[in-house]
């Protein structure tokens, strides 16, 4: 319309660009990020330092950066550990007590409860930081795959701890570059989707159909198995939905001792295990226990949101370790497909065996080993 008016020489999109420098994305461990000592146990458990050493030793760094969609509660978009990592994102929310609706803004608007002063958890920000927080920059926390880019897709309203299936399905389709209710698609589809969410239901036809479409688009889906078990009391609980659907990577949680955690749901759908932490023990001496440390906001006494870090526990936190490793594999081998990933995982090439020899329903094919995964991908 502007061009047709005859008043303009040309009209062009005012695109954002970034430098092609990779020095802050790959390096040797330990990184200089000040929170890393609190993350050390869970990153060493998945052999991340050795994986990064292998990548740092490449003569030429890959130029294609993997993109991970985080379907969750949104993100603190101005957190210094994350703002340079974000590549697009949206909110998919159809009903909201706060008046929020679908939008192009994935920022998590949660604020402390005015009645109780309770601070929100910022679940999606923590998950995103575990996957791809900026690393080797002398600030904050480290991520599993700092060369990855993040596509935060908010499906939770801050006024409720629940999302709904339809919103999640639309976010999945959007991430894969498929038709969805927003009538838009991202400039580039995600390589990996992380979903640290679920319910106790069986896999629905709606979920399975959407997963089939997303997988056909070449996207690897990583989903947490759920936290409702009481394995310490001999009361395991089956893998929740949608992690119990075919074609996804269902992730259970390990503790510091490389064992299945007391809360991690399990069953024949479970594929792999990654660190989820345990707040009932403190093997590392951390005052908050053996939890997983990552990016979160905090609030000043005046209510101003400021970047920080904090601990969480759960299979929700195990899944982004796995998604980060898949991103490392895509960085090393951009042509990685869901079928090829499944082939390598099923053959035991990406994991350290846990529990009974071979596959078992408590830990899947074992604990993900980032170095093995990078070696196979290369």
Short mmCIF file of N, CA, C and O in Angstrom, two decimals, residues 259-365:
data_model
loop_
_atom_site.label_atom_id
_atom_site.label_comp_id
_atom_site.label_asym_id
_atom_site.label_seq_id
_atom_site.Cartn_x
_atom_site.Cartn_y
_atom_site.Cartn_z
N UNK A 259 20.33 -42.28 40.01
CA UNK A 259 19.22 -43.22 40.17
C UNK A 259 17.91 -42.53 39.80
O UNK A 259 17.81 -41.30 39.82
N UNK A 260 16.89 -43.34 39.51
CA UNK A 260 15.57 -42.78 39.29
C UNK A 260 15.12 -42.03 40.54
O UNK A 260 15.25 -42.53 41.65
N UNK A 261 14.59 -40.82 40.37
CA UNK A 261 14.13 -40.06 41.53
C UNK A 261 12.83 -40.65 42.07
O UNK A 261 12.14 -41.40 41.39
N UNK A 262 12.52 -40.27 43.31
CA UNK A 262 11.32 -40.82 43.95
C UNK A 262 10.04 -40.41 43.24
O UNK A 262 9.02 -41.10 43.32
N UNK A 263 10.04 -39.29 42.50
CA UNK A 263 8.82 -38.74 41.91
C UNK A 263 8.65 -39.07 40.43
O UNK A 263 7.60 -38.85 39.84
N UNK A 264 9.68 -39.58 39.79
CA UNK A 264 9.69 -39.70 38.33
C UNK A 264 8.75 -40.81 37.85
O UNK A 264 8.90 -41.97 38.23
N UNK A 265 7.78 -40.45 37.01
CA UNK A 265 6.86 -41.44 36.47
C UNK A 265 7.56 -42.29 35.42
O UNK A 265 8.48 -41.84 34.75
N UNK A 266 7.12 -43.53 35.30
CA UNK A 266 7.84 -44.47 34.45
C UNK A 266 6.88 -45.48 33.84
O UNK A 266 5.72 -45.58 34.21
N UNK A 267 7.40 -46.24 32.89
CA UNK A 267 6.60 -47.23 32.18
C UNK A 267 7.20 -47.50 30.82
O UNK A 267 8.27 -46.97 30.47
N UNK A 268 6.53 -48.31 30.01
CA UNK A 268 7.11 -48.72 28.72
C UNK A 268 7.29 -47.57 27.73
O UNK A 268 8.02 -47.72 26.75
N UNK A 269 6.61 -46.43 27.96
CA UNK A 269 6.78 -45.30 27.05
C UNK A 269 8.04 -44.48 27.36
O UNK A 269 8.46 -43.67 26.54
N UNK A 270 8.62 -44.67 28.54
CA UNK A 270 9.79 -43.88 28.93
C UNK A 270 10.96 -44.23 28.02
O UNK A 270 11.24 -45.40 27.77
N UNK A 271 11.67 -43.19 27.56
CA UNK A 271 12.76 -43.42 26.62
C UNK A 271 14.13 -43.19 27.21
O UNK A 271 15.10 -43.86 26.85
N UNK A 272 14.26 -42.19 28.10
CA UNK A 272 15.58 -41.78 28.54
C UNK A 272 15.46 -41.07 29.89
O UNK A 272 14.37 -40.65 30.30
N UNK A 273 16.60 -40.91 30.57
CA UNK A 273 16.66 -40.25 31.87
C UNK A 273 17.66 -39.10 31.81
O UNK A 273 18.67 -39.19 31.11
N UNK A 274 17.34 -38.02 32.55
CA UNK A 274 18.24 -36.86 32.65
C UNK A 274 18.09 -36.27 34.04
O UNK A 274 17.12 -36.55 34.75
N UNK A 275 19.03 -35.43 34.48
CA UNK A 275 18.97 -34.89 35.84
C UNK A 275 17.70 -34.07 36.10
O UNK A 275 17.38 -33.16 35.35
N UNK A 276 17.01 -34.43 37.19
CA UNK A 276 15.83 -33.68 37.62
C UNK A 276 15.96 -33.13 39.02
O UNK A 276 15.22 -32.23 39.42
N UNK A 277 16.91 -33.67 39.78
CA UNK A 277 17.18 -33.16 41.12
C UNK A 277 16.28 -33.74 42.20
O UNK A 277 15.33 -34.47 41.94
N UNK A 278 16.62 -33.38 43.45
CA UNK A 278 15.90 -33.90 44.62
C UNK A 278 16.08 -32.90 45.75
O UNK A 278 17.19 -32.67 46.22
N UNK A 279 14.96 -32.30 46.19
CA UNK A 279 15.05 -31.30 47.26
C UNK A 279 15.13 -31.93 48.65
O UNK A 279 15.30 -31.23 49.63
N UNK A 280 15.02 -33.26 48.73
CA UNK A 280 15.07 -33.92 50.05
C UNK A 280 16.48 -34.28 50.47
O UNK A 280 16.69 -34.73 51.59
N UNK A 281 17.46 -34.11 49.57
CA UNK A 281 18.85 -34.43 49.89
C UNK A 281 19.74 -33.24 49.55
O UNK A 281 19.37 -32.37 48.76
N UNK A 282 20.94 -33.22 50.13
CA UNK A 282 21.91 -32.17 49.82
C UNK A 282 23.30 -32.77 49.74
O UNK A 282 24.17 -32.47 50.55
N UNK A 283 23.49 -33.63 48.76
CA UNK A 283 24.77 -34.30 48.58
C UNK A 283 25.86 -33.33 48.18
O UNK A 283 27.05 -33.57 48.41
N UNK A 284 25.49 -32.22 47.55
CA UNK A 284 26.47 -31.26 47.05
C UNK A 284 26.81 -30.17 48.06
O UNK A 284 27.69 -29.35 47.81
N UNK A 285 26.09 -30.12 49.17
CA UNK A 285 26.31 -29.07 50.14
C UNK A 285 25.56 -27.78 49.85
O UNK A 285 25.64 -26.81 50.62
N UNK A 286 24.81 -27.74 48.74
CA UNK A 286 24.03 -26.55 48.42
C UNK A 286 22.90 -26.43 49.45
O UNK A 286 22.20 -27.41 49.72
N UNK A 287 22.68 -25.27 50.04
CA UNK A 287 21.64 -25.13 51.06
C UNK A 287 20.23 -25.42 50.56
O UNK A 287 19.34 -25.72 51.36
N UNK A 288 20.00 -25.34 49.25
CA UNK A 288 18.66 -25.65 48.72
C UNK A 288 18.52 -27.11 48.35
O UNK A 288 17.48 -27.53 47.85
N UNK A 289 19.53 -27.93 48.64
CA UNK A 289 19.49 -29.34 48.31
C UNK A 289 19.98 -29.61 46.90
O UNK A 289 20.52 -28.73 46.23
N UNK A 290 19.76 -30.83 46.48
CA UNK A 290 20.27 -31.27 45.17
C UNK A 290 19.28 -30.88 44.07
O UNK A 290 18.74 -31.73 43.36
N UNK A 291 19.05 -29.60 43.93
CA UNK A 291 18.13 -29.11 42.93
C UNK A 291 18.88 -28.69 41.66
O UNK A 291 20.11 -28.68 41.62
N UNK A 292 18.09 -28.36 40.63
CA UNK A 292 18.65 -27.92 39.35
C UNK A 292 18.60 -26.40 39.31
O UNK A 292 17.53 -25.80 39.45
N UNK A 293 19.74 -25.77 39.11
CA UNK A 293 19.83 -24.32 39.13
C UNK A 293 19.81 -23.78 37.71
O UNK A 293 20.49 -24.29 36.82
N UNK A 294 19.03 -22.70 37.49
CA UNK A 294 18.95 -22.10 36.16
C UNK A 294 18.43 -20.67 36.27
O UNK A 294 18.31 -20.12 37.37
N UNK A 295 18.09 -20.09 35.14
CA UNK A 295 17.66 -18.70 35.07
C UNK A 295 16.22 -18.52 35.57
O UNK A 295 15.33 -19.29 35.21
N UNK A 296 16.00 -17.51 36.38
CA UNK A 296 14.66 -17.05 36.79
C UNK A 296 14.75 -15.56 37.08
O UNK A 296 15.83 -15.03 37.33
N UNK A 297 13.62 -14.86 37.08
CA UNK A 297 13.61 -13.49 37.57
C UNK A 297 13.46 -13.47 39.09
O UNK A 297 13.08 -14.46 39.71
N UNK A 298 13.71 -12.32 39.66
CA UNK A 298 13.39 -12.04 41.06
C UNK A 298 12.75 -10.66 41.10
O UNK A 298 12.67 -9.98 40.08
N UNK A 299 12.32 -10.22 42.28
CA UNK A 299 11.66 -8.93 42.40
C UNK A 299 12.27 -8.12 43.53
O UNK A 299 12.58 -8.66 44.60
N UNK A 300 12.47 -6.84 43.28
CA UNK A 300 12.94 -5.94 44.33
C UNK A 300 11.79 -5.65 45.28
O UNK A 300 10.62 -5.92 44.96
N UNK A 301 12.07 -5.10 46.47
CA UNK A 301 10.97 -4.75 47.39
C UNK A 301 9.95 -3.81 46.77
O UNK A 301 8.78 -3.80 47.17
N UNK A 302 10.36 -3.04 45.78
CA UNK A 302 9.44 -2.13 45.11
C UNK A 302 8.62 -2.82 44.02
O UNK A 302 7.76 -2.19 43.39
N UNK A 303 8.90 -4.11 43.79
CA UNK A 303 8.14 -4.85 42.79
C UNK A 303 8.74 -4.85 41.41
O UNK A 303 8.11 -5.32 40.46
N UNK A 304 9.97 -4.35 41.27
CA UNK A 304 10.61 -4.33 39.96
C UNK A 304 11.21 -5.69 39.65
O UNK A 304 11.89 -6.28 40.49
N UNK A 305 10.96 -6.21 38.46
CA UNK A 305 11.47 -7.51 38.06
C UNK A 305 12.93 -7.39 37.65
O UNK A 305 13.29 -6.54 36.83
N UNK A 306 13.77 -8.26 38.20
CA UNK A 306 15.20 -8.22 37.90
C UNK A 306 15.68 -9.63 37.56
O UNK A 306 15.13 -10.63 38.06
N UNK A 307 16.70 -9.77 36.71
CA UNK A 307 17.20 -11.10 36.36
C UNK A 307 17.94 -11.74 37.52
O UNK A 307 18.61 -11.07 38.31
N UNK A 308 17.79 -13.05 37.63
CA UNK A 308 18.45 -13.78 38.70
C UNK A 308 18.56 -15.25 38.30
O UNK A 308 18.46 -15.60 37.12
N UNK A 309 18.78 -16.10 39.28
CA UNK A 309 18.82 -17.54 39.08
C UNK A 309 18.18 -18.22 40.27
O UNK A 309 18.04 -17.62 41.34
N UNK A 310 17.78 -19.47 40.10
CA UNK A 310 17.15 -20.16 41.20
C UNK A 310 17.01 -21.65 40.93
O UNK A 310 17.24 -22.12 39.81
N UNK A 311 16.61 -22.43 41.97
CA UNK A 311 16.53 -23.88 41.85
C UNK A 311 15.12 -24.37 41.55
O UNK A 311 14.13 -23.74 41.93
N UNK A 312 15.02 -25.49 40.87
CA UNK A 312 13.77 -26.21 40.67
C UNK A 312 14.08 -27.70 40.61
O UNK A 312 15.23 -28.10 40.42
N UNK A 313 13.02 -28.51 40.75
CA UNK A 313 13.14 -29.97 40.74
C UNK A 313 12.00 -30.54 39.91
O UNK A 313 10.90 -29.99 39.90
N UNK A 314 12.26 -31.63 39.21
CA UNK A 314 11.18 -32.33 38.53
C UNK A 314 11.59 -32.89 37.18
O UNK A 314 12.65 -32.56 36.64
N UNK A 315 10.73 -33.74 36.63
CA UNK A 315 10.97 -34.19 35.26
C UNK A 315 10.85 -33.02 34.29
O UNK A 315 11.42 -33.06 33.20
N UNK A 316 10.12 -31.96 34.70
CA UNK A 316 10.10 -30.72 33.92
C UNK A 316 11.50 -30.19 33.69
O UNK A 316 11.77 -29.55 32.67
N UNK A 317 12.38 -30.41 34.64
CA UNK A 317 13.74 -29.88 34.56
C UNK A 317 14.68 -30.91 33.93
O UNK A 317 15.74 -30.56 33.40
N UNK A 318 14.29 -32.19 33.95
CA UNK A 318 15.06 -33.21 33.25
C UNK A 318 14.92 -33.06 31.74
O UNK A 318 15.89 -33.18 30.99
N UNK A 319 13.69 -32.79 31.28
CA UNK A 319 13.44 -32.70 29.83
C UNK A 319 14.34 -31.67 29.14
O UNK A 319 14.89 -31.96 28.07
N UNK A 320 14.52 -30.45 29.68
CA UNK A 320 15.38 -29.50 28.97
C UNK A 320 16.85 -29.91 28.91
O UNK A 320 17.57 -29.48 28.00
N UNK A 321 17.32 -30.72 29.86
CA UNK A 321 18.67 -31.28 29.70
C UNK A 321 18.72 -32.12 28.42
O UNK A 321 19.66 -32.04 27.63
N UNK A 322 17.68 -32.94 28.22
CA UNK A 322 17.62 -33.79 27.04
C UNK A 322 17.45 -32.96 25.78
O UNK A 322 18.14 -33.18 24.77
N UNK A 323 16.56 -31.96 25.83
CA UNK A 323 16.36 -31.10 24.65
C UNK A 323 17.65 -30.36 24.28
O UNK A 323 17.96 -30.18 23.10
N UNK A 324 18.41 -29.94 25.31
CA UNK A 324 19.68 -29.29 25.05
C UNK A 324 20.67 -30.21 24.36
O UNK A 324 21.40 -29.79 23.45
N UNK A 325 20.69 -31.47 24.77
CA UNK A 325 21.59 -32.43 24.12
C UNK A 325 21.17 -32.66 22.68
O UNK A 325 22.02 -32.76 21.78
N UNK A 326 19.87 -32.75 22.42
CA UNK A 326 19.42 -32.89 21.03
C UNK A 326 19.86 -31.68 20.22
O UNK A 326 20.27 -31.80 19.06
N UNK A 327 19.80 -30.48 20.81
CA UNK A 327 20.27 -29.28 20.11
C UNK A 327 21.77 -29.38 19.81
O UNK A 327 22.21 -28.96 18.72
N UNK A 328 22.56 -29.90 20.74
CA UNK A 328 23.99 -30.11 20.47
C UNK A 328 24.17 -31.04 19.27
O UNK A 328 25.05 -30.82 18.42
N UNK A 329 23.35 -32.08 19.21
CA UNK A 329 23.44 -33.03 18.09
C UNK A 329 23.07 -32.35 16.78
O UNK A 329 23.72 -32.58 15.75
N UNK A 330 22.04 -31.50 16.79
CA UNK A 330 21.64 -30.79 15.58
C UNK A 330 22.72 -29.79 15.15
O UNK A 330 22.89 -29.53 13.95
N UNK A 331 23.42 -29.22 16.12
CA UNK A 331 24.53 -28.32 15.81
C UNK A 331 25.64 -29.09 15.10
O UNK A 331 26.19 -28.62 14.09
N UNK A 332 25.94 -30.27 15.59
CA UNK A 332 27.00 -31.08 15.00
C UNK A 332 26.57 -31.74 13.69
O UNK A 332 27.38 -31.94 12.79
N UNK A 333 25.29 -32.07 13.60
CA UNK A 333 24.76 -32.81 12.44
C UNK A 333 23.38 -32.25 12.10
O UNK A 333 22.36 -32.77 12.55
N UNK A 334 23.31 -31.17 11.32
CA UNK A 334 22.03 -30.51 11.04
C UNK A 334 20.99 -31.39 10.38
O UNK A 334 19.79 -31.10 10.46
N UNK A 335 21.40 -32.48 9.73
CA UNK A 335 20.46 -33.35 9.04
C UNK A 335 19.85 -34.42 9.96
O UNK A 335 19.16 -35.32 9.47
N UNK A 336 20.08 -34.31 11.26
CA UNK A 336 19.50 -35.27 12.19
C UNK A 336 17.98 -35.28 12.07
O UNK A 336 17.33 -34.24 12.13
N UNK A 337 17.41 -36.47 11.93
CA UNK A 337 15.96 -36.63 11.82
C UNK A 337 15.42 -37.36 13.05
O UNK A 337 16.18 -38.01 13.78
N UNK A 338 14.12 -37.29 13.29
CA UNK A 338 13.55 -38.07 14.40
C UNK A 338 13.83 -39.57 14.27
O UNK A 338 14.11 -40.23 15.27
N UNK A 339 13.77 -40.09 13.06
CA UNK A 339 14.02 -41.53 12.88
C UNK A 339 15.46 -41.88 13.21
O UNK A 339 15.74 -42.90 13.86
N UNK A 340 16.41 -41.07 12.74
CA UNK A 340 17.82 -41.35 13.02
C UNK A 340 18.10 -41.22 14.52
O UNK A 340 18.83 -42.03 15.09
N UNK A 341 17.52 -40.21 15.16
CA UNK A 341 17.68 -40.07 16.61
C UNK A 341 17.16 -41.30 17.32
O UNK A 341 17.82 -41.84 18.22
N UNK A 342 15.98 -41.77 16.95
CA UNK A 342 15.40 -42.96 17.59
C UNK A 342 16.31 -44.18 17.40
O UNK A 342 16.49 -44.99 18.32
N UNK A 343 16.85 -44.32 16.20
CA UNK A 343 17.73 -45.45 15.91
C UNK A 343 18.93 -45.46 16.85
O UNK A 343 19.28 -46.49 17.44
N UNK A 344 19.57 -44.31 17.03
CA UNK A 344 20.75 -44.23 17.88
C UNK A 344 20.39 -44.42 19.36
O UNK A 344 21.11 -45.07 20.09
N UNK A 345 19.27 -43.82 19.79
CA UNK A 345 18.86 -43.97 21.18
C UNK A 345 18.53 -45.42 21.49
O UNK A 345 18.97 -45.97 22.51
N UNK A 346 17.78 -46.08 20.61
CA UNK A 346 17.37 -47.46 20.84
C UNK A 346 18.56 -48.41 20.84
O UNK A 346 18.52 -49.48 21.46
N UNK A 347 19.63 -48.02 20.16
CA UNK A 347 20.83 -48.86 20.11
C UNK A 347 21.75 -48.62 21.30
O UNK A 347 22.81 -49.25 21.40
N UNK A 348 21.38 -47.71 22.20
CA UNK A 348 22.21 -47.42 23.37
C UNK A 348 23.42 -46.58 23.07
O UNK A 348 24.33 -46.48 23.91
N UNK A 349 23.45 -45.89 21.93
CA UNK A 349 24.63 -45.12 21.54
C UNK A 349 24.70 -43.74 22.19
O UNK A 349 25.73 -43.09 22.11
N UNK A 350 23.59 -43.30 22.83
CA UNK A 350 23.53 -41.94 23.36
C UNK A 350 23.49 -41.89 24.88
O UNK A 350 23.47 -40.79 25.44
N UNK A 351 23.51 -43.02 25.54
CA UNK A 351 23.23 -43.06 26.98
C UNK A 351 24.23 -43.93 27.74
O UNK A 351 24.94 -44.75 27.16
N UNK A 352 24.23 -43.72 29.06
CA UNK A 352 24.89 -44.64 30.00
C UNK A 352 23.80 -45.48 30.64
O UNK A 352 22.82 -44.94 31.18
N UNK A 353 23.96 -46.77 30.60
CA UNK A 353 22.93 -47.68 31.12
C UNK A 353 22.74 -47.47 32.62
O UNK A 353 23.71 -47.31 33.37
N UNK A 354 21.50 -47.47 33.06
CA UNK A 354 21.15 -47.39 34.48
C UNK A 354 20.27 -48.58 34.84
O UNK A 354 19.57 -49.12 33.99
N UNK A 355 20.29 -48.96 36.12
CA UNK A 355 19.40 -50.02 36.59
C UNK A 355 19.72 -51.35 35.94
O UNK A 355 20.89 -51.70 35.72
N UNK A 356 18.68 -52.10 35.61
CA UNK A 356 18.86 -53.41 34.97
C UNK A 356 19.52 -53.23 33.62
O UNK A 356 19.31 -52.21 32.95
N UNK A 357 20.35 -54.19 33.20
CA UNK A 357 21.05 -54.06 31.92
C UNK A 357 20.07 -53.88 30.77
O UNK A 357 19.01 -54.52 30.70
N UNK A 358 20.40 -52.96 29.87
CA UNK A 358 19.54 -52.71 28.73
C UNK A 358 18.36 -51.82 29.08
O UNK A 358 18.37 -51.12 30.11
N UNK A 359 17.36 -51.86 28.24
CA UNK A 359 16.18 -51.02 28.48
C UNK A 359 15.43 -51.47 29.72
O UNK A 359 15.27 -52.66 29.97
N UNK A 360 14.95 -50.51 30.52
CA UNK A 360 14.03 -50.81 31.60
C UNK A 360 13.03 -49.67 31.74
O UNK A 360 13.29 -48.55 31.32
N UNK A 361 11.89 -49.98 32.32
CA UNK A 361 10.79 -49.00 32.35
C UNK A 361 11.01 -47.91 33.38
O UNK A 361 10.27 -46.91 33.39
N UNK A 362 12.00 -48.05 34.27
CA UNK A 362 12.26 -47.02 35.28
C UNK A 362 13.16 -45.92 34.76
O UNK A 362 13.01 -44.75 35.14
N UNK A 363 14.10 -46.27 33.88
CA UNK A 363 15.08 -45.28 33.39
C UNK A 363 15.22 -45.27 31.87
O UNK A 363 16.09 -44.59 31.34
N UNK A 364 14.39 -46.03 31.15
CA UNK A 364 14.46 -46.07 29.70
C UNK A 364 15.76 -46.70 29.21
O UNK A 364 16.21 -47.70 29.76
N UNK A 365 16.37 -46.07 28.22
CA UNK A 365 17.64 -46.57 27.70
C UNK A 365 18.82 -46.06 28.51
O UNK A 365 19.97 -46.34 28.16
#
